[in-house]
Tab-separated table of C-alpha atoms in Angstrom:
chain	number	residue	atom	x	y	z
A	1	UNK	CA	80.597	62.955	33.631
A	2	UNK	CA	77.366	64.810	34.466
A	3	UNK	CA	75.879	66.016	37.576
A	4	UNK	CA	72.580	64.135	38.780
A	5	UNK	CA	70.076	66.987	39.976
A	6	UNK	CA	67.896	66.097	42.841
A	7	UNK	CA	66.039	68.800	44.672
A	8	UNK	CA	67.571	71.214	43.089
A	9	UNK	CA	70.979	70.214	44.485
A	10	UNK	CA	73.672	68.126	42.913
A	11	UNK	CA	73.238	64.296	44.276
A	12	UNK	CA	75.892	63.048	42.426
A	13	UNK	CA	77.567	62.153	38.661
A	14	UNK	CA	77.013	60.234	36.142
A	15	UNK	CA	79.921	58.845	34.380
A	16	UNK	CA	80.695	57.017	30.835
A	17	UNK	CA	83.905	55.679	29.901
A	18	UNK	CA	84.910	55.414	26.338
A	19	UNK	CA	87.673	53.642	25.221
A	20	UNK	CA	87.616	56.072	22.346
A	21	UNK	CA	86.658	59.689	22.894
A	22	UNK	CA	86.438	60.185	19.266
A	23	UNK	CA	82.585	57.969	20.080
A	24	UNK	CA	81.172	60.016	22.226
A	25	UNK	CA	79.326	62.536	20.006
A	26	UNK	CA	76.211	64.520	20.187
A	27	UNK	CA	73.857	61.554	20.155
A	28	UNK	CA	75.670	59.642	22.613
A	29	UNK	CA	76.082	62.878	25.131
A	30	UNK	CA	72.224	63.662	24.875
A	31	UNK	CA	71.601	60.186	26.168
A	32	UNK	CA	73.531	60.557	29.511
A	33	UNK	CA	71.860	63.779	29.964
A	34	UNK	CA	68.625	62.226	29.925
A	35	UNK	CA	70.007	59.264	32.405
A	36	UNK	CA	71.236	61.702	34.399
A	37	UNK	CA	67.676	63.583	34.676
A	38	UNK	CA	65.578	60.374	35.314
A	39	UNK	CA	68.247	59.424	37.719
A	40	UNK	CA	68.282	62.593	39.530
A	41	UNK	CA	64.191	62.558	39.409
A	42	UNK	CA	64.207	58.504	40.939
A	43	UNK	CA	66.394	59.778	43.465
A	44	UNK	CA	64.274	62.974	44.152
A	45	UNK	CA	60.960	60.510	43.916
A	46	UNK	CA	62.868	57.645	46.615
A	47	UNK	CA	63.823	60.849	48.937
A	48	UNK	CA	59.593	61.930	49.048
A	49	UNK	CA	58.749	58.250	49.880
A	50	UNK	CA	60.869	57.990	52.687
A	51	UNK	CA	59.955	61.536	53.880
A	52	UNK	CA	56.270	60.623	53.668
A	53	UNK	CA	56.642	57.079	55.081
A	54	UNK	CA	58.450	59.184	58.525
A	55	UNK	CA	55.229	61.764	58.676
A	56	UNK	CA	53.309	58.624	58.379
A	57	UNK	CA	54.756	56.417	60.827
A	58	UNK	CA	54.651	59.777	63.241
A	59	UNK	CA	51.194	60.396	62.232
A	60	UNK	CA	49.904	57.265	63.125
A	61	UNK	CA	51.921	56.665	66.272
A	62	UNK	CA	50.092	60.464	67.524
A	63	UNK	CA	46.796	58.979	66.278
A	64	UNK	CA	47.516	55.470	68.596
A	65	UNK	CA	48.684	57.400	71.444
A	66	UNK	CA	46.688	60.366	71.244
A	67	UNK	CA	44.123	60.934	74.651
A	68	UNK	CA	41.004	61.226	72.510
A	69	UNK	CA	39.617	58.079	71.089
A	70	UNK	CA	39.938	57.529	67.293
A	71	UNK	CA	38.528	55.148	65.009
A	72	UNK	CA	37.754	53.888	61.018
A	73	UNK	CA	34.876	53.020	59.933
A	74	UNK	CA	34.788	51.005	56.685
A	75	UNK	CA	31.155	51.529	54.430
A	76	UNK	CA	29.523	48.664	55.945
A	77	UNK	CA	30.422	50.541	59.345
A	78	UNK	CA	33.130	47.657	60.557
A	79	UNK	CA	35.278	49.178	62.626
A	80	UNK	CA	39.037	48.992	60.612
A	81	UNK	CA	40.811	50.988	63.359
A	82	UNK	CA	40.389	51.393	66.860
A	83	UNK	CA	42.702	53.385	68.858
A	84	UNK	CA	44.624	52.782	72.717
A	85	UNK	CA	42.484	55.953	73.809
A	86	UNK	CA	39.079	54.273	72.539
A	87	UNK	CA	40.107	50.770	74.672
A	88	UNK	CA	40.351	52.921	77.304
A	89	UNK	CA	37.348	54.887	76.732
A	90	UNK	CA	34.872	52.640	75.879
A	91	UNK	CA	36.331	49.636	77.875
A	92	UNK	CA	36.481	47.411	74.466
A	93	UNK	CA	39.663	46.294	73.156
A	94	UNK	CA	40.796	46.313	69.258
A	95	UNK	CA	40.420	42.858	69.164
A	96	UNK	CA	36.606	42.631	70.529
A	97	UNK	CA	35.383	45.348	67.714
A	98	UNK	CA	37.931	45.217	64.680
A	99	UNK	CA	35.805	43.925	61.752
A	100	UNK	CA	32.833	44.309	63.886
A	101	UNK	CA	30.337	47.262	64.184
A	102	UNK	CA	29.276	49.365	66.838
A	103	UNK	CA	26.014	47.488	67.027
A	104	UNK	CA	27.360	44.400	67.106
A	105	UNK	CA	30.030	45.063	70.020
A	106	UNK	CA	27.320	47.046	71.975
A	107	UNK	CA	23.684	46.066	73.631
A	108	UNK	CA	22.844	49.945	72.676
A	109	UNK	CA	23.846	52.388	69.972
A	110	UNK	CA	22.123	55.426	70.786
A	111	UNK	CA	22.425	59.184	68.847
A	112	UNK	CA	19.410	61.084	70.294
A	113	UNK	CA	19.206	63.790	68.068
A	114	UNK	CA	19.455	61.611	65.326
A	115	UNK	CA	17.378	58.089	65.494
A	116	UNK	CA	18.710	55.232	63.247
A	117	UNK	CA	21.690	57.134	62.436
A	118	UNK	CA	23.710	53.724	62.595
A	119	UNK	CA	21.182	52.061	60.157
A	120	UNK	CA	23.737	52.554	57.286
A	121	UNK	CA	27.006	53.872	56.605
A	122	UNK	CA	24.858	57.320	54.473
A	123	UNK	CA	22.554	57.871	57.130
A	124	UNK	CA	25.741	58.368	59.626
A	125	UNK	CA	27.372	60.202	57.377
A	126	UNK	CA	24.447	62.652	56.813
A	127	UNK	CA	24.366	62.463	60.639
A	128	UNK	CA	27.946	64.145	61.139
A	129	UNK	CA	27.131	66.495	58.132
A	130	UNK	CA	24.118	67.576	59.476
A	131	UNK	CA	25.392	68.348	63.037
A	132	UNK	CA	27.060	71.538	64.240
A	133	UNK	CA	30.671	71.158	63.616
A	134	UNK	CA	29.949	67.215	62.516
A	135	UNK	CA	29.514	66.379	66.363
A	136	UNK	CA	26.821	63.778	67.530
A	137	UNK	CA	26.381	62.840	70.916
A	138	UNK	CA	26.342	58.691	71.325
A	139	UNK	CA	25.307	56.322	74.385
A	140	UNK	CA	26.839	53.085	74.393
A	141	UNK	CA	25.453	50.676	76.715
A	142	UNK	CA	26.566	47.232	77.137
A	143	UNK	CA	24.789	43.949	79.254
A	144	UNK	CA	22.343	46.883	80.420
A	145	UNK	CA	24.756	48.834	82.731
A	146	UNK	CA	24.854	52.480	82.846
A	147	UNK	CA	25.616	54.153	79.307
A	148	UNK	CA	28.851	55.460	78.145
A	149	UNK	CA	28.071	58.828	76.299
A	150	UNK	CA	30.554	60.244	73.592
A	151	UNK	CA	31.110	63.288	72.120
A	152	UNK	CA	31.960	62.208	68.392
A	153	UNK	CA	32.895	63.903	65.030
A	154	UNK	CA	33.424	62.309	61.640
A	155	UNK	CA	34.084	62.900	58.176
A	156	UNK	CA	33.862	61.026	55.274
A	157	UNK	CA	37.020	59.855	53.205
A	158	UNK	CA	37.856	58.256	49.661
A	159	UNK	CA	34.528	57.560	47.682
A	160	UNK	CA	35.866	57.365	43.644
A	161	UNK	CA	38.979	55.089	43.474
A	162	UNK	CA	38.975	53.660	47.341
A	163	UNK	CA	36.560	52.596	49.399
A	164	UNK	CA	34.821	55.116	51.634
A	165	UNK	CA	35.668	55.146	55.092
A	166	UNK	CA	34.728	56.870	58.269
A	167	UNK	CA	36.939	58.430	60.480
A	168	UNK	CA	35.356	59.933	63.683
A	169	UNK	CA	37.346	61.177	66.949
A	170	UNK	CA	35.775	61.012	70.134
A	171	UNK	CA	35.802	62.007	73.764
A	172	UNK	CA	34.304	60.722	76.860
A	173	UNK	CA	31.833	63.085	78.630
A	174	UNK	CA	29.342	60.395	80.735
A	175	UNK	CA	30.432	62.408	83.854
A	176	UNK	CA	29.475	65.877	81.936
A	177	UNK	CA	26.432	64.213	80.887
A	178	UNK	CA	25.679	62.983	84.968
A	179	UNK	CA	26.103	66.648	86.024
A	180	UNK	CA	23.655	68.050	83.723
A	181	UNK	CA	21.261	65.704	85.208
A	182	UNK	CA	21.992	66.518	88.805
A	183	UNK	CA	22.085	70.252	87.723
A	184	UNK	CA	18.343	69.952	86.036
A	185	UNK	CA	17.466	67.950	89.345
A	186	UNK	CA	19.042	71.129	91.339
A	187	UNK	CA	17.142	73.773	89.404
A	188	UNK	CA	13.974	72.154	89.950
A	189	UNK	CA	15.005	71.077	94.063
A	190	UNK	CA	15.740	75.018	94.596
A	191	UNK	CA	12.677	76.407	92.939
A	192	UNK	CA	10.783	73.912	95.775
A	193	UNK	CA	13.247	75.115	98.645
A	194	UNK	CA	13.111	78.235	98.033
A	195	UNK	CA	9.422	78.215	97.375
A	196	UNK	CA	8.729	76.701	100.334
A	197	UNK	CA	9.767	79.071	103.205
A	198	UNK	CA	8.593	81.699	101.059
A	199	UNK	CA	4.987	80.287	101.314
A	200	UNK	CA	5.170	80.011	104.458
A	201	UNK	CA	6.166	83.814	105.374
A	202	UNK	CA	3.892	85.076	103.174
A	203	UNK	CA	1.071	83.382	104.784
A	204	UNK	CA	2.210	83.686	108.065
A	205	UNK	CA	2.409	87.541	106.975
A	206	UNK	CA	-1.011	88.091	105.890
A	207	UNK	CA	-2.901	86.445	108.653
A	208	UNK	CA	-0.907	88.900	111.328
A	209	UNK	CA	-2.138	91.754	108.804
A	210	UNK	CA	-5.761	90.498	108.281
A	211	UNK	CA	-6.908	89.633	111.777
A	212	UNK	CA	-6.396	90.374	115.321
A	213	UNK	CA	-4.978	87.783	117.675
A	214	UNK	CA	-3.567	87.330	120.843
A	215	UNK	CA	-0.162	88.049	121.710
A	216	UNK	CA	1.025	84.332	122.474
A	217	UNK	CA	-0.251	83.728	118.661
A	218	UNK	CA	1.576	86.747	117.494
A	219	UNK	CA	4.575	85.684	118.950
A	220	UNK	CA	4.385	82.088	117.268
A	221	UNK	CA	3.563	83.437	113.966
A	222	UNK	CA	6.316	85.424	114.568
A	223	UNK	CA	8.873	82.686	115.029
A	224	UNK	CA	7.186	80.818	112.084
A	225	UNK	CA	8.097	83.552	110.237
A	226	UNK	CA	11.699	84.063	111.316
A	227	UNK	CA	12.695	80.291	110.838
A	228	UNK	CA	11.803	80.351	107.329
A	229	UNK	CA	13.356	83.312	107.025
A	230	UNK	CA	16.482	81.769	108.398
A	231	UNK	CA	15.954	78.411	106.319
A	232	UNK	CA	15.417	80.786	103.164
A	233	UNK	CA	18.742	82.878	103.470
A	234	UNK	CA	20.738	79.694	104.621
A	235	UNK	CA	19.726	77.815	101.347
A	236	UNK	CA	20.914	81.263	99.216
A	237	UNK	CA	24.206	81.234	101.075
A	238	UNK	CA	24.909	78.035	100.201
A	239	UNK	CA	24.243	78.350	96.897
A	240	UNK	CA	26.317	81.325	96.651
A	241	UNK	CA	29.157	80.170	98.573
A	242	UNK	CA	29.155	76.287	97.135
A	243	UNK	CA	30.497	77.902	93.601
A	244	UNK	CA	33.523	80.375	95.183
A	245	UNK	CA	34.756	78.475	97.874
A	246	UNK	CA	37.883	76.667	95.899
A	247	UNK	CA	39.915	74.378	97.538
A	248	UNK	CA	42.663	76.929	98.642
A	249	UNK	CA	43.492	79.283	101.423
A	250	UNK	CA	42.683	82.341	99.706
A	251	UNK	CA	40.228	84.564	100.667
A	252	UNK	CA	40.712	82.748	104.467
A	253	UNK	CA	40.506	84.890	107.666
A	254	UNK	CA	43.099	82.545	109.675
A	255	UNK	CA	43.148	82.879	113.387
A	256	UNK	CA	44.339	80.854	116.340
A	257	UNK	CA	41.538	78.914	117.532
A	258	UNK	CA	40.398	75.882	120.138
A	259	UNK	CA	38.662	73.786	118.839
A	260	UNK	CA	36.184	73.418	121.294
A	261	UNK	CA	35.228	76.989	120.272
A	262	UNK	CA	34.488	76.109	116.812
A	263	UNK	CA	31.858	73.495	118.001
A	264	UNK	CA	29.970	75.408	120.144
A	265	UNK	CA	29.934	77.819	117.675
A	266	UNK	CA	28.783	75.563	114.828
A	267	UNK	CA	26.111	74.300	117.801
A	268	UNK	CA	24.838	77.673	118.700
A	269	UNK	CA	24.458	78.482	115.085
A	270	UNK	CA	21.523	75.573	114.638
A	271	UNK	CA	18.546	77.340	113.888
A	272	UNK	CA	16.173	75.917	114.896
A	273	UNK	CA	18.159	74.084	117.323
A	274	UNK	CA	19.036	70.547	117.543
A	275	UNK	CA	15.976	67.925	118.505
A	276	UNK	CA	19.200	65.435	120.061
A	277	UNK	CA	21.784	66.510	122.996
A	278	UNK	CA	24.979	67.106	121.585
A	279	UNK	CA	27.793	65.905	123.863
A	280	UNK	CA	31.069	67.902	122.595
A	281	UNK	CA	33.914	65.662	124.625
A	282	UNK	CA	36.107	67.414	127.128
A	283	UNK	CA	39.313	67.138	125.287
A	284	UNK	CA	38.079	69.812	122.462
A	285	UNK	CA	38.936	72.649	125.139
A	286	UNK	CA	42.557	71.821	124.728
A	287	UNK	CA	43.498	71.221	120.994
A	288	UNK	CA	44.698	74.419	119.078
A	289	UNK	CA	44.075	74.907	115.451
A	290	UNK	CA	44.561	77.928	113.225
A	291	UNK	CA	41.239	78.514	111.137
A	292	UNK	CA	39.087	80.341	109.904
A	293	UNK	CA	36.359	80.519	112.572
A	294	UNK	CA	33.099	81.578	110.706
A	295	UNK	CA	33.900	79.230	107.606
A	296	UNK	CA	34.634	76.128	109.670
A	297	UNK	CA	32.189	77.143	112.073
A	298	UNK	CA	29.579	76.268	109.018
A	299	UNK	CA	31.117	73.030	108.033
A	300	UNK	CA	30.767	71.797	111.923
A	301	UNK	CA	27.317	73.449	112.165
A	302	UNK	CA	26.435	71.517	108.516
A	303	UNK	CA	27.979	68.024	109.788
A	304	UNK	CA	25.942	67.887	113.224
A	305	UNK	CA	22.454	69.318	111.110
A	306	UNK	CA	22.922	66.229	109.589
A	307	UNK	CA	23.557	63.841	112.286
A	308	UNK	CA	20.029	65.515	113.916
A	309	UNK	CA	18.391	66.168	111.253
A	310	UNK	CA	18.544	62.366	109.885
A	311	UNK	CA	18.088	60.664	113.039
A	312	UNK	CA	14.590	60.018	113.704
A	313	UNK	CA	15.198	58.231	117.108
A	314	UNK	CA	16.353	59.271	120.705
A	315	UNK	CA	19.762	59.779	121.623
A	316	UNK	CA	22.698	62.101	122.107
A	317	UNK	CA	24.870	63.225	119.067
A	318	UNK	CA	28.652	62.714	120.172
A	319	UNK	CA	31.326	64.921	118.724
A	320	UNK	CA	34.804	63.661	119.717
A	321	UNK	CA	37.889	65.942	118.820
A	322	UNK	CA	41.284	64.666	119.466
A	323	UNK	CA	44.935	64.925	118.471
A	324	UNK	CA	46.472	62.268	115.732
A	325	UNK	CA	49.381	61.336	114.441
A	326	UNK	CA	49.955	65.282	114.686
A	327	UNK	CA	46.746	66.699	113.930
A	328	UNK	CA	43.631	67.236	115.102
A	329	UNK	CA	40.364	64.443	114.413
A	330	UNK	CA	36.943	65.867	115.360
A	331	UNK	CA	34.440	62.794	114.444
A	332	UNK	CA	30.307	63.511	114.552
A	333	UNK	CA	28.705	60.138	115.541
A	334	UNK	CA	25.217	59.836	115.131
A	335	UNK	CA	23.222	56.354	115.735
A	336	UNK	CA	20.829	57.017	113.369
A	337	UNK	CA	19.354	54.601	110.284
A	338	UNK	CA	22.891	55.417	108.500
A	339	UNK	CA	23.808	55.853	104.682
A	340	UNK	CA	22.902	53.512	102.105
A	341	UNK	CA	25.985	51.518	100.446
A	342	UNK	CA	24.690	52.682	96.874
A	343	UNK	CA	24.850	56.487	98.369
A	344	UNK	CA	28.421	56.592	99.776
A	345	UNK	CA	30.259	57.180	96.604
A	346	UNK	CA	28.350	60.130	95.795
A	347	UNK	CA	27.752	61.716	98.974
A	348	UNK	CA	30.740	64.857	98.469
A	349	UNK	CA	29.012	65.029	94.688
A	350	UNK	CA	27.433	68.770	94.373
A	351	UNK	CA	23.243	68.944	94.171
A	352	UNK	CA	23.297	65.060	95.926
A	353	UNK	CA	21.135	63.994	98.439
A	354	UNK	CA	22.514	61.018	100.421
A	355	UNK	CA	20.009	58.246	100.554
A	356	UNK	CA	19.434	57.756	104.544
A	357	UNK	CA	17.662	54.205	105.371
A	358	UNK	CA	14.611	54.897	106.292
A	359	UNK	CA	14.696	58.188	107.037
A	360	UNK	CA	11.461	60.766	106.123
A	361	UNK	CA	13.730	63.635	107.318
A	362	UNK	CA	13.238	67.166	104.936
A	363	UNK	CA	16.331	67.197	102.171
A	364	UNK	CA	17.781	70.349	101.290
A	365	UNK	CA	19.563	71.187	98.566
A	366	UNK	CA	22.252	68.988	98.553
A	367	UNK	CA	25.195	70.830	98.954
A	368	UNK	CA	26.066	70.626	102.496
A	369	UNK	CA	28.221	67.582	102.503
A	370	UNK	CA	30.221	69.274	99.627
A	371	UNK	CA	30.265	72.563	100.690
A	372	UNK	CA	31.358	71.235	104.177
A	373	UNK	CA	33.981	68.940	102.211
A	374	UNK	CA	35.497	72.253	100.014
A	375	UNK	CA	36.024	74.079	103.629
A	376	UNK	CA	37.858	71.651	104.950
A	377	UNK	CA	40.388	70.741	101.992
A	378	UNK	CA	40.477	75.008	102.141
A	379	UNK	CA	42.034	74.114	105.647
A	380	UNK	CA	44.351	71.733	104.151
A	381	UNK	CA	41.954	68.809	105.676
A	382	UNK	CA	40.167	65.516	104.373
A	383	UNK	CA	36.933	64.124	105.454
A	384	UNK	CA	35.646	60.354	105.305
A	385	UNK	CA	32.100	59.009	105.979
A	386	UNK	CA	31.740	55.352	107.438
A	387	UNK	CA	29.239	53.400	109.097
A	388	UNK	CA	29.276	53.266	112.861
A	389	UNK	CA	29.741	50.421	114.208
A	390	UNK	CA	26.145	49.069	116.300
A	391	UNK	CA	24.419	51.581	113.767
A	392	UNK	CA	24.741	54.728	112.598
A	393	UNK	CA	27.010	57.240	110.568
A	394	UNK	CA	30.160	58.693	111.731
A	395	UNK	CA	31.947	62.092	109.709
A	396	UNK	CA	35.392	62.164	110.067
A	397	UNK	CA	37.448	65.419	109.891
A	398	UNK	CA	41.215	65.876	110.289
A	399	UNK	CA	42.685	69.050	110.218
A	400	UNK	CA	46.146	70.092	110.736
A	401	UNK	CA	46.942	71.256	114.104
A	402	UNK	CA	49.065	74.756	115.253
């Protein structure tokens, strides 16, 4: 009997049975030592296989499951594999795209900073070579709807014995791709905004300094002067304030509070002041809240600047506070042109301006809504915008109550 060797360890024996001991000589014992080796090496091989065939079956399952879209690319760019994360991503299932290219699955194939790079299967592999750390960025439109943008890198396998292939990972950043737009939009709104008042106490400025005038006119310049002044450090604040206000209580000066307080507060605060009445309801003056009273005092003051602000017509500006189901409900009714349907979804997005029918009222920067929507979940709250019924918008606020 010999041992059989496998990975270094003994696996097992081989055995010979003679019914004549005086046979087994030299020859005959050299020739189970080399069964024993290629049996030991077989079993050694088998024992890789199935090792490899477990990383591969785990590889593969991470790869299927994985969050970031994967797929294979075959060299006449047919898509071989397509991953659950890339269904999910692009909207496309395995079976709409497997043996089918991007540009046949898709209306669009676009790579910006690389034209044509889907022309062939060298001129998107140059394009991943080429790019800092092999990452393209790629809009995929389909039936003319809004684009999908990925973030994709590749690399090139096989090429001498197996066909080459493309395997690319990808991520979906469309709504990374939307804020950089609104951000460019916001750069260039501000530098208007704050431009604007600016102008407008600089000129009012030099005429006081240049010439002499009557009192009355002194006194208007004056107030020119001091609104923009107002309008100028209220669009800084908010600027300031829209990036450190998280959605937490920290950093909160909480007090005990009516409510009714808060809303004359926010109404006092109006510069200049409202064009409509503003009828706060009687109820207000008995609902207790715990808040802070300068921060929520700008959300209120933000919400009925709205109503006014986007109402071109006559009419009073209700503000209704009351307790539900526990807590307390302060709606702003306005009965102005009210929001368009294609605006509501975005109107808590950061830098948007909420598309009011028909309205020629100023914008401002954009960040009201959202600022006003970040102080309230800081409270622990929720807001809602709806149409009023008859016409109009209506701002919803619930807040928890002491």
């Amino acid at each position: 009997a010999l041992p059989i060797i496998a990975d270094g360890a003994c696996a097992g024996v081989a055995a010979a049975y003679f019914a004549d001991t005086s046979a087994l000589d030299a020859a005959k014992l050299a020739m189970l030592q080399v069964l024993a080796e290629h049996g030991g090496a077989a079993l050694a091989r088998a024992r890789r296989f199935e090792r490899l065939e477990g990383d591969a079956e785990q590889h593969a399952a991470l790869v299927a499951e994985t969050a970031e879209g994967f797929c294979t690319l075959n060299d006449r760019l047919a898509v071989v594999f397509w991953n659950r994360a890339a269904e999910r991503i692009t909207g496309v299932s395995a079976g709409e795209i497997v043996a089918k290219s991007l540009t046949d699955t898709f209306t669009r194939v676009e790579v910006p900073s690389r034209p044509g790079a889907f022309s062939s299967f060298e001129a998107l592999a140059e394009a991943f070579a080429a790019a800092r750390s092999h990452t393209i960025e790629i809009a995929l439109r389909r039936d003319g709807g809004e684009p999908t943008w990925l973030s994709m890198a590749g690399a090139t396998v096989g090429g001498r014995i197996h066909r080459r292939h493309l395997v690319c990972c990808f991520r979906d950043i469309t709504e990374q791709k939307r804020l950089e737009g609104l951000r460019s939009e916001f750069v260039s709104l501000v530098t208007h905004q704050l431009r604007t008042p600016l102008t407008s106490i600089r000129g009012y400025a030099e005429l006081l300094g240049a010439v002499e005038m009557p009192a009355d006119q002194v006194m208007e310049f004056g107030t020119i002067i001091a609104n923009a002044s107002t309008r100028l450090a209220s669009s800084i604040t908010d600027v300031m304030d829209f990036e450190q206000l998280a959605a937490s209580r920290d950093g909160l000066n909480i007090v005990h509070l009516r409510l009714s307080d808060v809303l004359e507060a926010a109404l006092a605060s109006l510069m200049p002041a409202p064009r409509h009445a503003v009828r706060i309801n009687a109820d207000a003056k008995n609902i207790l809240l715990d808040a802070d009273l300068d921060r929520l005092t700008r959300a209120f003051a933000h919400l009925i600047g709205n109503a006014d602000r986007y109402w071109p017509g006559d009419g009073d500006i209700v503000v209704d506070g009351s307790l539900v189901d526990g807590g307390v409900s302060v709606a702003i009714v306005d009965r102005g042109p009210g929001i368009d349907t294609n605006a509501a979804g975005d109107l808590f997005s950061p830098y948007h301006h909420a598309a009011r029918k028909r309205s020629n009222a100023g914008q401002g920067l954009g960040l009201g809504l959202s600022l006003t929507k970040r102080i309230v979940e800081s409270h622990s709250g929720r807001m809602a915008v709806e149409q009023t019924p008859g016409g109009g918008t209506t701002v919803r606020v619930w807040l928890p109550s002491t």
